[in-house]
Coordinates of C-alpha atoms in Angstrom, one line a residue:
X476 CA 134.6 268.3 128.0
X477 CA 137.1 268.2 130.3
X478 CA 140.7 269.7 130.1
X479 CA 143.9 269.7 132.1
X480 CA 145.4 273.1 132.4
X481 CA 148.8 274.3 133.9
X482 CA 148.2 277.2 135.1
X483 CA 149.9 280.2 137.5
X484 CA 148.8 280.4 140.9
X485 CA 146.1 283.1 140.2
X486 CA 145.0 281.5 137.3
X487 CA 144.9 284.1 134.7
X488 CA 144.7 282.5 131.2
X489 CA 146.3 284.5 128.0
X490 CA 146.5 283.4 124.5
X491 CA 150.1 282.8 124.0
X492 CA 150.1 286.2 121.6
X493 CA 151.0 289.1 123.1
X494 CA 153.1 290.8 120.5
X495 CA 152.5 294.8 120.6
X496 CA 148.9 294.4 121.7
X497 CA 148.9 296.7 125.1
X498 CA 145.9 295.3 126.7
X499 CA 145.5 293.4 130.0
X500 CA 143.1 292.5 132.8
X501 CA 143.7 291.9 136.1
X502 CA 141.1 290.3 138.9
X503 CA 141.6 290.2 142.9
X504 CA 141.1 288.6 144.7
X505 CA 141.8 285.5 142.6
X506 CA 140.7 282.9 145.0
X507 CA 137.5 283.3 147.1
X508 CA 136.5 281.6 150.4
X509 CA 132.6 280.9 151.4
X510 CA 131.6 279.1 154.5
X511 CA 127.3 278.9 154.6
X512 CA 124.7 276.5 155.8
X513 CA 122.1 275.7 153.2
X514 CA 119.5 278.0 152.7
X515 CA 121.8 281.1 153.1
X516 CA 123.8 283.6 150.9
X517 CA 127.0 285.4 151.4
X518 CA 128.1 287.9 149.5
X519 CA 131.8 288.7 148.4
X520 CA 133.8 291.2 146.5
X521 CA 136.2 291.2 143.4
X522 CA 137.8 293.9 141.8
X523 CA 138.4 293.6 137.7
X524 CA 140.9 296.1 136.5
X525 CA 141.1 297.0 132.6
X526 CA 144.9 297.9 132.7
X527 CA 145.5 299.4 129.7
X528 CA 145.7 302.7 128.9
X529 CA 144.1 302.6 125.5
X530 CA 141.7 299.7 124.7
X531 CA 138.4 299.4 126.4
X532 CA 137.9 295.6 127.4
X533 CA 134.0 294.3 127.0
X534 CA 133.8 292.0 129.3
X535 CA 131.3 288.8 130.0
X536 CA 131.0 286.4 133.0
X537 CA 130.5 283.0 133.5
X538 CA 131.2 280.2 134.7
X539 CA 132.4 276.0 134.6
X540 CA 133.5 273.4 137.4
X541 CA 137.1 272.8 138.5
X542 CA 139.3 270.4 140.8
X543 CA 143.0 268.8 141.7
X544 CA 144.3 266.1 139.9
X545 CA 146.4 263.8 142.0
X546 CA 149.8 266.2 140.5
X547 CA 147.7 269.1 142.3
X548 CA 147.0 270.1 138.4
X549 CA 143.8 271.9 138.0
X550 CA 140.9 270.1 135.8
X551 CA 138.9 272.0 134.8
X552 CA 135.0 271.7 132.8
X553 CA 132.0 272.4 132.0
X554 CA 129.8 274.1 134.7
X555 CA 127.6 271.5 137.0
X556 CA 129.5 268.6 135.7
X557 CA 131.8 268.1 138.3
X558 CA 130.4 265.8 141.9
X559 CA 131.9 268.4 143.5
X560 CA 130.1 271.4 141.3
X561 CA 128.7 274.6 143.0
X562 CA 128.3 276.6 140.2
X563 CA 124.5 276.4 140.0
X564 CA 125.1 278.4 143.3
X565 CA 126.2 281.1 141.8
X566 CA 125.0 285.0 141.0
X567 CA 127.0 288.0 140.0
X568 CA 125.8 291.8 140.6
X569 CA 125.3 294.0 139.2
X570 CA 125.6 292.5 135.7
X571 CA 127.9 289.7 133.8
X572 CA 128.2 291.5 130.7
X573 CA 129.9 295.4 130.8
X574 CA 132.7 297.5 129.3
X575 CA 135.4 298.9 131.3
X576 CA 137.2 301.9 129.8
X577 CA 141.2 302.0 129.6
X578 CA 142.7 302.4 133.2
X579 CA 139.3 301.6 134.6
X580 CA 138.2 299.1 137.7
X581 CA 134.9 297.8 138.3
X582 CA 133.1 295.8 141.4
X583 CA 131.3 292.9 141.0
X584 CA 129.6 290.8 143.9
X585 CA 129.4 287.1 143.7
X586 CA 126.5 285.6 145.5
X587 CA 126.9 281.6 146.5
X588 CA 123.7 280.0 148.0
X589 CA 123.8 276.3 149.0
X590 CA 120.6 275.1 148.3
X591 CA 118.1 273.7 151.1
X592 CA 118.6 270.3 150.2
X593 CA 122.1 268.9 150.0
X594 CA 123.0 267.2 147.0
X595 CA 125.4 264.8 148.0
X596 CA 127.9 264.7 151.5
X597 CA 131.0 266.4 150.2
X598 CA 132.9 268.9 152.1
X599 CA 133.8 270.9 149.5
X600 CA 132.4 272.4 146.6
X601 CA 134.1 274.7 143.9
X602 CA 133.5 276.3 140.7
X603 CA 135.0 278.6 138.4
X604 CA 134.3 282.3 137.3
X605 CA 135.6 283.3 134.3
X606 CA 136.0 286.9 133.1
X607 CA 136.2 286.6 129.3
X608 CA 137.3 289.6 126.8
X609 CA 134.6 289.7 123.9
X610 CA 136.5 292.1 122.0
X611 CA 139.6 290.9 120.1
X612 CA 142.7 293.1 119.4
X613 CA 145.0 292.9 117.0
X614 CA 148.7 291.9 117.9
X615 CA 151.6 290.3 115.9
X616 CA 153.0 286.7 117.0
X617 CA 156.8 286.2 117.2
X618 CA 156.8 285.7 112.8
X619 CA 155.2 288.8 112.1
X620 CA 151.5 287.6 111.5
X621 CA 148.2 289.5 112.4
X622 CA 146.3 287.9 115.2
X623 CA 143.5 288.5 117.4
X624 CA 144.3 288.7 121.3
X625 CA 142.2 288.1 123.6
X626 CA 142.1 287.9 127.6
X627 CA 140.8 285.6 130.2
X628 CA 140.9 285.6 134.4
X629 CA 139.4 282.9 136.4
X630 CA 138.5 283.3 139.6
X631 CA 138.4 279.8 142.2
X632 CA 135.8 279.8 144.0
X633 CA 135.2 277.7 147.8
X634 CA 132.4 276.5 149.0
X635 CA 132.4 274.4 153.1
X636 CA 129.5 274.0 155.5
X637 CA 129.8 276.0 158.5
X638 CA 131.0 272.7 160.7
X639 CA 134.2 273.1 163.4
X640 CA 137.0 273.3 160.8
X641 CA 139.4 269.9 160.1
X642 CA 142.5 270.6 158.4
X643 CA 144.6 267.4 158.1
X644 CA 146.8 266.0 155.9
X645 CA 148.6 262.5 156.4
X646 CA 151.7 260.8 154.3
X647 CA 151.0 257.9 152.3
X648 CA 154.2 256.7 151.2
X649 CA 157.9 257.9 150.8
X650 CA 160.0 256.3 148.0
X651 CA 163.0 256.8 145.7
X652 CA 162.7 256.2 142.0
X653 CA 166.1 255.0 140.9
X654 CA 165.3 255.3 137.3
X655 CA 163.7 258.7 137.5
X656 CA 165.9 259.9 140.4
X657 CA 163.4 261.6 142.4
X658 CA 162.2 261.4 145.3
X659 CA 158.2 260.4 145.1
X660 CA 156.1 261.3 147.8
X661 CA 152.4 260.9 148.5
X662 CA 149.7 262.1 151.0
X663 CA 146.4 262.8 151.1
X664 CA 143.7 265.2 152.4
X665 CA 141.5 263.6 155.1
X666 CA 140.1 266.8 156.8
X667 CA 136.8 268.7 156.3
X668 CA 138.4 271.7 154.2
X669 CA 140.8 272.9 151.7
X670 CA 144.1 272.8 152.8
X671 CA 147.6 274.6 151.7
X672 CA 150.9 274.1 152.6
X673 CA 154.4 274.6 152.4
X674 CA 156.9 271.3 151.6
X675 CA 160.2 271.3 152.4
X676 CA 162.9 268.6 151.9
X677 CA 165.9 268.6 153.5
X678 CA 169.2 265.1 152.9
X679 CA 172.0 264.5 154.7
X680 CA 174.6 262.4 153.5
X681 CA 174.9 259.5 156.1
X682 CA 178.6 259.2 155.6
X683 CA 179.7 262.9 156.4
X684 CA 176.8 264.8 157.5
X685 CA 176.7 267.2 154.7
X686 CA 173.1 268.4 154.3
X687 CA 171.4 269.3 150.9
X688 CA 168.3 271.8 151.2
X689 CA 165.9 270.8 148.5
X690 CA 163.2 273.5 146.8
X691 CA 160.3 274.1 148.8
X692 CA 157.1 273.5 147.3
X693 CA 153.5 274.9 147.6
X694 CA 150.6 272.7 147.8
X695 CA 147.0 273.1 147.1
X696 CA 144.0 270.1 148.6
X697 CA 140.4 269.5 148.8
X698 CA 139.3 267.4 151.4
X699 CA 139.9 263.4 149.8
X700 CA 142.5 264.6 147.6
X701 CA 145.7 262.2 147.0
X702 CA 148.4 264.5 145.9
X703 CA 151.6 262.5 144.1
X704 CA 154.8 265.1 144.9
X705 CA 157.8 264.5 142.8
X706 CA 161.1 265.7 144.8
X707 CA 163.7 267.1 142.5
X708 CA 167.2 265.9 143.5
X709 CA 170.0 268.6 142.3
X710 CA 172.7 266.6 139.9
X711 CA 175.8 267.8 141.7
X712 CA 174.5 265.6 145.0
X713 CA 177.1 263.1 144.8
X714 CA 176.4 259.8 145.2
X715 CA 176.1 258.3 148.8
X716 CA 173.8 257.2 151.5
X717 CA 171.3 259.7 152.4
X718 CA 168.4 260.3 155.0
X719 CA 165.6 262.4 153.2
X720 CA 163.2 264.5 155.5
X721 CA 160.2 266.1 154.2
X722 CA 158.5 268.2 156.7
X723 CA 154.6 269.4 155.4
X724 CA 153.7 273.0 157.3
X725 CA 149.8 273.5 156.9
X726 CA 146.7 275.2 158.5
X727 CA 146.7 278.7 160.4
X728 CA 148.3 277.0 163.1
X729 CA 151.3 276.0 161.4
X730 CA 150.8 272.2 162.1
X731 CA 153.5 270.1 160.6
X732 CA 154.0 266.4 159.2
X733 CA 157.3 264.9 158.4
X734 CA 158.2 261.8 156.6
X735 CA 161.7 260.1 156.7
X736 CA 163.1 257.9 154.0
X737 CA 166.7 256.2 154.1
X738 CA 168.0 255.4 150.2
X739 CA 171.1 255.3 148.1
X740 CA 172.5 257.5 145.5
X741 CA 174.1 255.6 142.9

């Protein structure tokens, strides 16, 4: 089954109970990179932290398929249902099932091995690895009841073929809903690899030259995503003619695309 999840940035999932339960669990690094040809392995590293200082955490590992949606949301399901699965690729050392004492970290290696044969011609392939708490504490919700807490980290993981890296992103179209009042713009990923960026937005009011800097936001891609960005517009803008830019800063070379859009505020 497939579920849409809003999630933080490093994707750590709690059961909205925390009350007076004093337990936590912590994973880094919370995204992880792989670039291999088929038929190899490569090996990284992650770190899982118990970071309590009184209940031991058993802990169990496994896995299940994740993407974008086209509001950069994260769907996620079961594993190897996804085209773009690589969670069959998988191992972790040295086991998926261990306690870690309060205060306590422990290494795991994760193993990803395209097979020989390629499956299909994406770019891209991820999967998800979930570190799951098997051992329930108690806690007290905001009325006072007894509950059982329990934790849960995923870790995003990357898969590209060792081919000359492609980052590039390209704008769709610029527009300006007048019954939403936001500005709505769209692009889409046509590179070979994930790419991140930063937006920013910036008006000026045509009839005085005022200029209105808008909240930057961060953007996540896979390679043939279409990302839908809806621009927030402050209420105190008064109304006017406007310019909008939106300027789109990606890749380690900082390359940047900018849209322009001319509309009125009424």
């Amino acid at each position: 089954m497939k579920n849409i999840l809003f999630l933080i940035q490093c994707f750590i999932c709690f059961i909205p109970f925390l009350g007076k339960a004093q337990t936590g669990l912590g994973v880094t690094p919370p995204r992880n990179y792989f670039v291999a040809e088929s038929g190899d392995k490569l090996t990284k590293k992650v770190v899982v932290t118990n970071d309590s200082k009184t209940t031991p955490l058993i802990l169990s590992v496994s896995f299940g398929d994740w993407k974008y949606d086209e509001n950069g949301n994260n769907i996620t399901a079961d594993p190897n249902t996804l085209e773009n699965s690589c969670a069959s690729w998988i191992t972790v050392a040295p086991q998926s099932y261990f306690t870690l004492p309060p205060g306590e970290s422990k290494e795991l290696e994760i193993t990803v091995s395209p097979p020989y044969n390629k499956k299909d011609t994406l770019k891209v392939h991820t999967a998800m690895l979930y570190i799951t708490q098997t051992n329930p504490v108690d806690s007290y919700n905001e009325k006072g009841a007894l509950v059982k807490v329990s934790l849960r980290s995923g870790i995003k993981i990357y898969h590209r073929y060792p081919e000359t890296p492609n980052p590039s992103i390209d704008f769709i179209d610029f527009s300006w809903n007048k019954k939403t009042e936001k500005l709505e713009l769209e692009m889409i990923n046509n590179g070979n690899m994930w790419t991140d960026g930063t937006l920013s937005t910036e008006l000026v009011n045509q009839n005085n030259g005022n200029k209105v800097k808008l909240q930057d936001q961060v953007l996540y891609t896979l390679p043939g995503d279409k990302r839908k960005i809806k621009i927030e517009i402050p209420q105190n803008v008064p109304q006017g003619k406007y310019i909008a830019s939106s300027i789109f800063s990606y890749g380690n070379d900082d390359t940047v695309k900018m849209a322009e859009l001319n509309f009125n505020i009424e």
